[in-house]
């Protein structure tokens, strides 16, 4: 019995990692979002604190800026079963969910060559939510993960054409996961659901520190080069697990289960997640009315090879499971056309590899490479700017092809619609 | 060999099908023993027989007609169930009176496609017949062969002379298009069930196996046009039957954990204790205190009582014997150009590491592992289904057979035989077999001397 609980507990923490690039969020400002995030060599609004903090140094002529907004994300995913489990003919869809990771940025010059910025952003977050009785309920019924970053930045214009930005990231993360606990019923010799477990963190103390730095160089003739590195961040989690017993219809079995699982008790456990580092490099050309930007990024998911979970009071639950992620590249292309002093239009497209091995796709996350097209507009009036953006994200259909390490084989078909809005005030 | 030669004439009357690049399941014949028959939880009963690996393979391959010696509940012998959980001690007993079981397909007018005979050795495959009338007359000396082979002799259509209708000859007579052969387990299993590795008694001598196995395969190759797949013999020392009860007792009055006292001295940590020892231990056997009887370690030839302890050297001898059999199987396959399905490797991986299905972990743990039945030796329906999955994968890889992959979903949540049995325990180390359950089990899987003949006797018998 306890081995199931241990597995449940571990897997409940894994999904936060298992989302990989698919769980990483890049929506920290609507204008950069509408340019598909091809912003490392542009970095000319407060969202530069995510894409390239050096860009703040070239914004000192704008005075103090405050930007805030949110990107709504509406994912869809359908799972089609394959043998041996859950088999051909089985399909299920995720329940409808809408996420709206917010962002807030504050930028102000500290002197002629120094700019200060502070941002609150969510670089990782999302969730999956399946029906209570779906075939993968022993892996996950619902997972939610959020990672909030508080990031102070300083940017320096070393010369008129070269800037450096550095910052610190303080990350707070929360996880909530729900799944059923299976048991081979010794009475019937068939699998039954004996409990539901909910593992969660409260966010307090589940934190970690990281840093980032960026370089932005104006090479002349409107061409700029940007380079950013965001460090990995290790978050130590203290989590809890509660259990709710299901009746199997057999009082004798239920009594045995009740003696084995600590119902009515909250047990504690710890784990550690190393969020990946992130390299970004790109070029942009800025003309009188047009910006064209291209960039490459790599997230260092290869650091995520396994996950260890420790239960202080229940050491028999301790477990380490392999993940075998690999680094994932992404390619972004953005375009902006300034139609007038008050209106600008954006377009973009991106291709994002998945770090998740085929065998590791589960109801926690069935990730795949994705392609996106984006568009948006900016309306400027005086000291106020409104950005609106939209993204259609298409994920490649992907099957485990009988390789699932959790024995849950099938094909995932996924897509997402995203829409964002940001407001910027300049003082 | 005379019998085999006679069988040629039977086959000669049938038109051989041309060899096919893909497998033809029109007449699939499964030869073997209890593992082929679908023997589960100490009995042979229809709801489990229909989930034997040959039945599932035939279904996946779309075989139109796959006949089995189906037996109604509670099975022959009756499958086991748990009679009591009092005190947390699960006690296994027969689910019913096997006299209530009925072989309702016994009048099928041809050999069965599933010719797996529980308890059969390699020798039995070649030379043992069965007579349903013997069973109907109340004689239980050869139950499984009587049930499954039914007709002891048939007339050779060419000579008009009677010939023994053994499992091998029945298979050939069906003019099979595809044959699986999984034999050899009972040539060594008795060493485990009796906890005694005894040459020629509980283990078939290697030279006998080396003689008989190629003969059986050769007959199939020469007298049929079937595609033939040979299975390796599993390491029978892997069975939970000898990995559930530890070689020690926890007696607080003696200071905690103490080694069981065997008839040859205290058991060491690498000794294996059979599941049947649980009843003995409950009676006080093995307690390392003067006045308590030691746990009998070895088979008692005089009384027929099994031993209960395998010493490390016995385990090694059994494993070496299995390895020798498998070497012969591989050599035979090479000689005839046949593929070998490494059932030994598949079962070892399943028992030792298990398989995950949608977050459900199944392994060889007794009672709660999901793969092994209550007799602790044979798979249960889930175990057979998972085994069939690997077999289908092998056949598809080897032949490009295009057999539909096995879907384990339904069987994961629905035991076709439940609630035939009623309840099972959760303290496997203290499980007790009732005397009736143990007796029925032992009747089938204890060694019987006539089943294992030295080479000269075998040769004499073959020329009778």
PDB file of C-alpha atoms in Angstrom, chain A residues 172-414:
ATOM      1  CA  UNK A 172       8.179  31.629  -4.602  1.00  0.00           C
ATOM      2  CA  UNK A 173       6.429  28.529  -5.852  1.00  0.00           C
ATOM      3  CA  UNK A 174       3.261  26.639  -5.008  1.00  0.00           C
ATOM      4  CA  UNK A 175       2.070  23.224  -6.068  1.00  0.00           C
ATOM      5  CA  UNK A 176      -1.227  21.446  -5.692  1.00  0.00           C
ATOM      6  CA  UNK A 177      -1.867  17.978  -6.980  1.00  0.00           C
ATOM      7  CA  UNK A 178      -4.704  15.515  -6.716  1.00  0.00           C
ATOM      8  CA  UNK A 179      -4.825  11.884  -7.751  1.00  0.00           C
ATOM      9  CA  UNK A 180      -6.323   8.573  -6.771  1.00  0.00           C
ATOM     10  CA  UNK A 181      -4.530   5.765  -5.012  1.00  0.00           C
ATOM     11  CA  UNK A 182      -4.892   2.312  -6.576  1.00  0.00           C
ATOM     12  CA  UNK A 183      -4.653  -1.030  -4.893  1.00  0.00           C
ATOM     13  CA  UNK A 184      -4.691  -4.541  -6.259  1.00  0.00           C
ATOM     14  CA  UNK A 185      -7.596  -5.727  -4.177  1.00  0.00           C
ATOM     15  CA  UNK A 186      -6.390  -8.935  -2.531  1.00  0.00           C
ATOM     16  CA  UNK A 187      -9.998 -10.026  -2.290  1.00  0.00           C
ATOM     17  CA  UNK A 188     -10.891  -9.683  -5.941  1.00  0.00           C
ATOM     18  CA  UNK A 189      -7.440  -9.556  -7.539  1.00  0.00           C
ATOM     19  CA  UNK A 190      -8.474  -6.528  -9.529  1.00  0.00           C
ATOM     20  CA  UNK A 191      -7.514  -2.899  -9.206  1.00  0.00           C
ATOM     21  CA  UNK A 192      -9.709  -0.642  -7.106  1.00  0.00           C
ATOM     22  CA  UNK A 193      -9.572   3.014  -6.086  1.00  0.00           C
ATOM     23  CA  UNK A 194      -9.032   3.108  -2.355  1.00  0.00           C
ATOM     24  CA  UNK A 195      -8.259   6.759  -1.734  1.00  0.00           C
ATOM     25  CA  UNK A 196      -7.697  10.195  -3.111  1.00  0.00           C
ATOM     26  CA  UNK A 197      -4.598  12.048  -2.111  1.00  0.00           C
ATOM     27  CA  UNK A 198      -4.045  15.769  -2.260  1.00  0.00           C
ATOM     28  CA  UNK A 199      -0.505  16.994  -2.013  1.00  0.00           C
ATOM     29  CA  UNK A 200       0.102  20.676  -1.750  1.00  0.00           C
ATOM     30  CA  UNK A 201       2.406  23.389  -0.597  1.00  0.00           C
ATOM     31  CA  UNK A 202       1.487  26.631   1.087  1.00  0.00           C
ATOM     32  CA  UNK A 203       4.069  28.763  -0.687  1.00  0.00           C
ATOM     33  CA  UNK A 204       5.640  30.020   2.505  1.00  0.00           C
ATOM     34  CA  UNK A 205       9.235  28.977   2.611  1.00  0.00           C
ATOM     35  CA  UNK A 206       9.106  27.269  -0.752  1.00  0.00           C
ATOM     36  CA  UNK A 207      11.457  29.676  -2.410  1.00  0.00           C
ATOM     37  CA  UNK A 208      14.771  30.075  -4.119  1.00  0.00           C
ATOM     38  CA  UNK A 209      17.156  32.663  -5.460  1.00  0.00           C
ATOM     39  CA  UNK A 210      18.600  33.214  -8.891  1.00  0.00           C
ATOM     40  CA  UNK A 211      20.086  35.913 -11.017  1.00  0.00           C
ATOM     41  CA  UNK A 212      20.086  37.158 -14.537  1.00  0.00           C
ATOM     42  CA  UNK A 213      22.155  39.421 -16.724  1.00  0.00           C
ATOM     43  CA  UNK A 214      21.791  40.893 -20.152  1.00  0.00           C
ATOM     44  CA  UNK A 215      23.786  42.758 -22.722  1.00  0.00           C
ATOM     45  CA  UNK A 216      22.373  44.969 -25.421  1.00  0.00           C
ATOM     46  CA  UNK A 217      24.565  46.430 -28.137  1.00  0.00           C
ATOM     47  CA  UNK A 218      23.585  48.847 -30.863  1.00  0.00           C
ATOM     48  CA  UNK A 219      25.736  47.870 -33.766  1.00  0.00           C
ATOM     49  CA  UNK A 220      24.802  50.736 -36.053  1.00  0.00           C
ATOM     50  CA  UNK A 221      22.434  51.175 -38.957  1.00  0.00           C
ATOM     51  CA  UNK A 222      19.563  50.181 -36.731  1.00  0.00           C
ATOM     52  CA  UNK A 223      20.975  46.766 -35.936  1.00  0.00           C
ATOM     53  CA  UNK A 224      21.138  45.627 -32.329  1.00  0.00           C
ATOM     54  CA  UNK A 225      22.329  42.516 -30.608  1.00  0.00           C
ATOM     55  CA  UNK A 226      20.997  41.144 -27.355  1.00  0.00           C
ATOM     56  CA  UNK A 227      22.204  38.408 -25.070  1.00  0.00           C
ATOM     57  CA  UNK A 228      20.584  37.299 -21.815  1.00  0.00           C
ATOM     58  CA  UNK A 229      21.233  34.610 -19.298  1.00  0.00           C
ATOM     59  CA  UNK A 230      18.781  33.673 -16.565  1.00  0.00           C
ATOM     60  CA  UNK A 231      20.184  31.295 -14.016  1.00  0.00           C
ATOM     61  CA  UNK A 232      18.582  28.140 -12.831  1.00  0.00           C
ATOM     62  CA  UNK A 233      16.719  28.492  -9.566  1.00  0.00           C
ATOM     63  CA  UNK A 234      16.447  25.768  -7.029  1.00  0.00           C
ATOM     64  CA  UNK A 235      13.344  25.806  -4.902  1.00  0.00           C
ATOM     65  CA  UNK A 236      13.149  23.690  -1.792  1.00  0.00           C
ATOM     66  CA  UNK A 237       9.609  22.631  -1.063  1.00  0.00           C
ATOM     67  CA  UNK A 238       7.946  21.600   2.114  1.00  0.00           C
ATOM     68  CA  UNK A 239       4.734  19.908   1.220  1.00  0.00           C
ATOM     69  CA  UNK A 240       1.815  18.188   2.820  1.00  0.00           C
ATOM     70  CA  UNK A 241      -0.383  15.289   1.914  1.00  0.00           C
ATOM     71  CA  UNK A 242      -3.951  14.599   2.934  1.00  0.00           C
ATOM     72  CA  UNK A 243      -5.842  11.425   2.161  1.00  0.00           C
ATOM     73  CA  UNK A 244      -9.526  10.791   1.664  1.00  0.00           C
ATOM     74  CA  UNK A 245     -10.719   7.209   1.766  1.00  0.00           C
ATOM     75  CA  UNK A 246     -13.025   5.720  -0.841  1.00  0.00           C
ATOM     76  CA  UNK A 247     -15.283   2.852   0.073  1.00  0.00           C
ATOM     77  CA  UNK A 248     -14.566  -0.219  -2.003  1.00  0.00           C
ATOM     78  CA  UNK A 249     -17.820  -1.849  -0.978  1.00  0.00           C
ATOM     79  CA  UNK A 250     -15.901  -4.374   1.075  1.00  0.00           C
ATOM     80  CA  UNK A 251     -15.822  -3.326   4.754  1.00  0.00           C
ATOM     81  CA  UNK A 252     -13.048  -5.784   5.504  1.00  0.00           C
ATOM     82  CA  UNK A 253     -10.816  -4.341   2.840  1.00  0.00           C
ATOM     83  CA  UNK A 254     -11.736  -0.796   3.808  1.00  0.00           C
ATOM     84  CA  UNK A 255     -10.699  -1.545   7.378  1.00  0.00           C
ATOM     85  CA  UNK A 256      -7.327  -2.834   6.208  1.00  0.00           C
ATOM     86  CA  UNK A 257      -6.800   0.212   4.008  1.00  0.00           C
ATOM     87  CA  UNK A 258      -7.715   2.474   6.925  1.00  0.00           C
ATOM     88  CA  UNK A 259      -4.994   0.847   8.986  1.00  0.00           C
ATOM     89  CA  UNK A 260      -2.423   1.428   6.260  1.00  0.00           C
ATOM     90  CA  UNK A 261      -3.061   4.966   5.052  1.00  0.00           C
ATOM     91  CA  UNK A 262      -2.938   7.835   7.564  1.00  0.00           C
ATOM     92  CA  UNK A 263      -6.431   9.165   6.917  1.00  0.00           C
ATOM     93  CA  UNK A 264      -7.241  12.207   8.977  1.00  0.00           C
ATOM     94  CA  UNK A 265      -3.591  13.060   9.297  1.00  0.00           C
ATOM     95  CA  UNK A 266      -1.530  15.539   7.355  1.00  0.00           C
ATOM     96  CA  UNK A 267       1.877  14.141   6.577  1.00  0.00           C
ATOM     97  CA  UNK A 268       4.777  16.272   5.510  1.00  0.00           C
ATOM     98  CA  UNK A 269       7.420  15.786   2.895  1.00  0.00           C
ATOM     99  CA  UNK A 270      10.127  17.698   1.119  1.00  0.00           C
ATOM    100  CA  UNK A 271      11.481  17.865  -2.368  1.00  0.00           C
ATOM    101  CA  UNK A 272      13.545  20.128  -4.514  1.00  0.00           C
ATOM    102  CA  UNK A 273      13.027  21.490  -7.990  1.00  0.00           C
ATOM    103  CA  UNK A 274      15.754  23.005 -10.068  1.00  0.00           C
ATOM    104  CA  UNK A 275      14.059  25.252 -12.572  1.00  0.00           C
ATOM    105  CA  UNK A 276      16.115  25.441 -15.755  1.00  0.00           C
ATOM    106  CA  UNK A 277      18.444  28.193 -16.768  1.00  0.00           C
ATOM    107  CA  UNK A 278      17.761  30.083 -19.950  1.00  0.00           C
ATOM    108  CA  UNK A 279      20.067  31.491 -22.609  1.00  0.00           C
ATOM    109  CA  UNK A 280      18.706  33.949 -25.163  1.00  0.00           C
ATOM    110  CA  UNK A 281      20.502  35.640 -28.032  1.00  0.00           C
ATOM    111  CA  UNK A 282      19.117  37.646 -30.898  1.00  0.00           C
ATOM    112  CA  UNK A 283      19.410  40.338 -33.490  1.00  0.00           C
ATOM    113  CA  UNK A 284      17.010  43.138 -34.349  1.00  0.00           C
ATOM    114  CA  UNK A 285      16.773  45.804 -36.934  1.00  0.00           C
ATOM    115  CA  UNK A 286      14.947  48.992 -36.092  1.00  0.00           C
ATOM    116  CA  UNK A 287      13.926  51.343 -38.837  1.00  0.00           C
ATOM    117  CA  UNK A 288      11.869  54.485 -38.826  1.00  0.00           C
ATOM    118  CA  UNK A 289       8.577  52.576 -38.739  1.00  0.00           C
ATOM    119  CA  UNK A 290       9.566  48.943 -38.525  1.00  0.00           C
ATOM    120  CA  UNK A 291      11.218  46.561 -36.091  1.00  0.00           C
ATOM    121  CA  UNK A 292      12.283  43.118 -37.200  1.00  0.00           C
ATOM    122  CA  UNK A 293      13.653  40.804 -34.543  1.00  0.00           C
ATOM    123  CA  UNK A 294      14.881  37.232 -34.419  1.00  0.00           C
ATOM    124  CA  UNK A 295      16.232  35.231 -31.537  1.00  0.00           C
ATOM    125  CA  UNK A 296      17.256  31.834 -30.320  1.00  0.00           C
ATOM    126  CA  UNK A 297      16.839  30.517 -26.816  1.00  0.00           C
ATOM    127  CA  UNK A 298      17.801  27.413 -24.946  1.00  0.00           C
ATOM    128  CA  UNK A 299      16.324  26.217 -21.666  1.00  0.00           C
ATOM    129  CA  UNK A 300      18.606  23.957 -19.692  1.00  0.00           C
ATOM    130  CA  UNK A 301      16.155  21.221 -18.811  1.00  0.00           C
ATOM    131  CA  UNK A 302      18.885  18.603 -18.958  1.00  0.00           C
ATOM    132  CA  UNK A 303      19.510  19.347 -15.302  1.00  0.00           C
ATOM    133  CA  UNK A 304      16.213  17.611 -14.596  1.00  0.00           C
ATOM    134  CA  UNK A 305      17.184  13.966 -14.659  1.00  0.00           C
ATOM    135  CA  UNK A 306      15.439  12.684 -11.582  1.00  0.00           C
ATOM    136  CA  UNK A 307      13.456  13.842  -8.616  1.00  0.00           C
ATOM    137  CA  UNK A 308      13.868  12.740  -5.035  1.00  0.00           C
ATOM    138  CA  UNK A 309      11.112  13.037  -2.466  1.00  0.00           C
ATOM    139  CA  UNK A 310      11.598  12.652   1.253  1.00  0.00           C
ATOM    140  CA  UNK A 311       8.975  12.063   3.906  1.00  0.00           C
ATOM    141  CA  UNK A 312      10.397  12.750   7.296  1.00  0.00           C
ATOM    142  CA  UNK A 313       7.898  10.729   9.282  1.00  0.00           C
ATOM    143  CA  UNK A 314       7.333   8.096   6.629  1.00  0.00           C
ATOM    144  CA  UNK A 315      10.755   7.223   5.273  1.00  0.00           C
ATOM    145  CA  UNK A 316       9.314   4.187   3.540  1.00  0.00           C
ATOM    146  CA  UNK A 317       7.667   6.656   1.159  1.00  0.00           C
ATOM    147  CA  UNK A 318      10.987   8.087   0.013  1.00  0.00           C
ATOM    148  CA  UNK A 319      11.546   7.673  -3.649  1.00  0.00           C
ATOM    149  CA  UNK A 320      13.592   8.889  -6.555  1.00  0.00           C
ATOM    150  CA  UNK A 321      12.261   8.757 -10.059  1.00  0.00           C
ATOM    151  CA  UNK A 322      13.980   9.383 -13.393  1.00  0.00           C
ATOM    152  CA  UNK A 323      12.844  12.149 -15.728  1.00  0.00           C
ATOM    153  CA  UNK A 324      15.638  12.313 -18.324  1.00  0.00           C
ATOM    154  CA  UNK A 325      14.767  15.717 -19.721  1.00  0.00           C
ATOM    155  CA  UNK A 326      16.990  17.322 -22.299  1.00  0.00           C
ATOM    156  CA  UNK A 327      17.752  20.919 -23.204  1.00  0.00           C
ATOM    157  CA  UNK A 328      15.198  22.498 -25.483  1.00  0.00           C
ATOM    158  CA  UNK A 329      15.731  25.183 -28.107  1.00  0.00           C
ATOM    159  CA  UNK A 330      13.291  27.831 -29.212  1.00  0.00           C
ATOM    160  CA  UNK A 331      13.250  30.170 -32.191  1.00  0.00           C
ATOM    161  CA  UNK A 332      11.315  33.394 -32.332  1.00  0.00           C
ATOM    162  CA  UNK A 333      10.644  35.937 -35.029  1.00  0.00           C
ATOM    163  CA  UNK A 334       8.896  39.251 -34.372  1.00  0.00           C
ATOM    164  CA  UNK A 335       7.775  42.235 -36.361  1.00  0.00           C
ATOM    165  CA  UNK A 336       6.371  45.635 -35.452  1.00  0.00           C
ATOM    166  CA  UNK A 337       4.995  48.324 -37.744  1.00  0.00           C
ATOM    167  CA  UNK A 338       4.444  51.784 -36.355  1.00  0.00           C
ATOM    168  CA  UNK A 339       1.462  52.960 -38.329  1.00  0.00           C
ATOM    169  CA  UNK A 340       1.344  56.332 -36.601  1.00  0.00           C
ATOM    170  CA  UNK A 341       2.399  58.130 -33.476  1.00  0.00           C
ATOM    171  CA  UNK A 342      -0.470  56.474 -31.640  1.00  0.00           C
ATOM    172  CA  UNK A 343      -0.719  53.054 -33.229  1.00  0.00           C
ATOM    173  CA  UNK A 344       1.654  50.169 -33.732  1.00  0.00           C
ATOM    174  CA  UNK A 345       0.950  46.684 -35.020  1.00  0.00           C
ATOM    175  CA  UNK A 346       2.853  43.513 -34.090  1.00  0.00           C
ATOM    176  CA  UNK A 347       3.206  40.073 -35.633  1.00  0.00           C
ATOM    177  CA  UNK A 348       5.287  37.094 -34.643  1.00  0.00           C
ATOM    178  CA  UNK A 349       5.872  33.406 -34.869  1.00  0.00           C
ATOM    179  CA  UNK A 350       7.828  30.918 -32.834  1.00  0.00           C
ATOM    180  CA  UNK A 351       8.905  27.314 -32.713  1.00  0.00           C
ATOM    181  CA  UNK A 352       9.510  25.777 -29.296  1.00  0.00           C
ATOM    182  CA  UNK A 353      10.978  22.329 -28.778  1.00  0.00           C
ATOM    183  CA  UNK A 354       9.832  20.134 -25.937  1.00  0.00           C
ATOM    184  CA  UNK A 355      12.316  18.942 -23.326  1.00  0.00           C
ATOM    185  CA  UNK A 356      10.076  16.048 -22.351  1.00  0.00           C
ATOM    186  CA  UNK A 357      11.008  12.560 -23.580  1.00  0.00           C
ATOM    187  CA  UNK A 358       8.235  10.771 -25.382  1.00  0.00           C
ATOM    188  CA  UNK A 359       8.151   8.075 -22.708  1.00  0.00           C
ATOM    189  CA  UNK A 360       7.491  10.628 -19.961  1.00  0.00           C
ATOM    190  CA  UNK A 361       4.280  12.119 -21.311  1.00  0.00           C
ATOM    191  CA  UNK A 362       1.529  11.611 -18.732  1.00  0.00           C
ATOM    192  CA  UNK A 363      -1.726  13.227 -17.646  1.00  0.00           C
ATOM    193  CA  UNK A 364       0.466  15.541 -15.607  1.00  0.00           C
ATOM    194  CA  UNK A 365       1.822  16.884 -18.855  1.00  0.00           C
ATOM    195  CA  UNK A 366       1.680  15.594 -22.368  1.00  0.00           C
ATOM    196  CA  UNK A 367       4.056  18.058 -23.909  1.00  0.00           C
ATOM    197  CA  UNK A 368       5.079  18.481 -27.519  1.00  0.00           C
ATOM    198  CA  UNK A 369       6.882  20.877 -29.779  1.00  0.00           C
ATOM    199  CA  UNK A 370       4.758  23.836 -30.536  1.00  0.00           C
ATOM    200  CA  UNK A 371       4.395  26.489 -33.213  1.00  0.00           C
ATOM    201  CA  UNK A 372       2.687  29.793 -32.594  1.00  0.00           C
ATOM    202  CA  UNK A 373       1.513  32.780 -34.540  1.00  0.00           C
ATOM    203  CA  UNK A 374       0.971  36.029 -32.716  1.00  0.00           C
ATOM    204  CA  UNK A 375      -0.401  39.448 -33.426  1.00  0.00           C
ATOM    205  CA  UNK A 376      -1.153  42.592 -31.485  1.00  0.00           C
ATOM    206  CA  UNK A 377      -1.463  46.321 -31.446  1.00  0.00           C
ATOM    207  CA  UNK A 378      -0.367  49.193 -29.264  1.00  0.00           C
ATOM    208  CA  UNK A 379      -2.339  52.357 -28.775  1.00  0.00           C
ATOM    209  CA  UNK A 380      -0.444  55.290 -27.358  1.00  0.00           C
ATOM    210  CA  UNK A 381      -1.971  58.480 -26.062  1.00  0.00           C
ATOM    211  CA  UNK A 382       0.172  60.872 -24.125  1.00  0.00           C
ATOM    212  CA  UNK A 383       1.714  59.087 -21.192  1.00  0.00           C
ATOM    213  CA  UNK A 384      -0.484  56.031 -21.556  1.00  0.00           C
ATOM    214  CA  UNK A 385       0.000  52.989 -23.716  1.00  0.00           C
ATOM    215  CA  UNK A 386      -2.390  50.080 -24.164  1.00  0.00           C
ATOM    216  CA  UNK A 387      -1.124  46.822 -25.660  1.00  0.00           C
ATOM    217  CA  UNK A 388      -3.418  44.075 -26.886  1.00  0.00           C
ATOM    218  CA  UNK A 389      -2.204  40.745 -28.198  1.00  0.00           C
ATOM    219  CA  UNK A 390      -3.327  37.342 -29.345  1.00  0.00           C
ATOM    220  CA  UNK A 391      -1.584  34.019 -29.904  1.00  0.00           C
ATOM    221  CA  UNK A 392      -2.718  30.806 -31.494  1.00  0.00           C
ATOM    222  CA  UNK A 393      -0.520  27.981 -30.252  1.00  0.00           C
ATOM    223  CA  UNK A 394      -0.436  24.682 -32.082  1.00  0.00           C
ATOM    224  CA  UNK A 395       1.182  21.665 -30.511  1.00  0.00           C
ATOM    225  CA  UNK A 396       2.325  18.751 -32.567  1.00  0.00           C
ATOM    226  CA  UNK A 397       0.262  15.593 -32.032  1.00  0.00           C
ATOM    227  CA  UNK A 398       2.450  13.276 -30.056  1.00  0.00           C
ATOM    228  CA  UNK A 399       2.119   9.652 -29.008  1.00  0.00           C
ATOM    229  CA  UNK A 400       3.980   7.650 -26.417  1.00  0.00           C
ATOM    230  CA  UNK A 401       3.999   4.815 -28.966  1.00  0.00           C
ATOM    231  CA  UNK A 402       4.015   2.163 -26.292  1.00  0.00           C
ATOM    232  CA  UNK A 403       7.010   3.588 -24.445  1.00  0.00           C
ATOM    233  CA  UNK A 404       5.264   5.267 -21.510  1.00  0.00           C
ATOM    234  CA  UNK A 405       7.249   4.765 -18.327  1.00  0.00           C
ATOM    235  CA  UNK A 406       4.060   5.053 -16.318  1.00  0.00           C
ATOM    236  CA  UNK A 407       2.198   2.597 -18.532  1.00  0.00           C
ATOM    237  CA  UNK A 408      -0.233   5.193 -19.816  1.00  0.00           C
ATOM    238  CA  UNK A 409       0.073   5.056 -23.557  1.00  0.00           C
ATOM    239  CA  UNK A 410      -1.692   7.248 -26.008  1.00  0.00           C
ATOM    240  CA  UNK A 411      -1.661  10.269 -28.229  1.00  0.00           C
ATOM    241  CA  UNK A 412      -2.049  13.827 -27.027  1.00  0.00           C
ATOM    242  CA  UNK A 413      -3.591  16.476 -29.261  1.00  0.00           C
ATOM    243  CA  UNK A 414      -3.190  19.961 -27.847  1.00  0.00           C
TER     244      UNK A 414
END
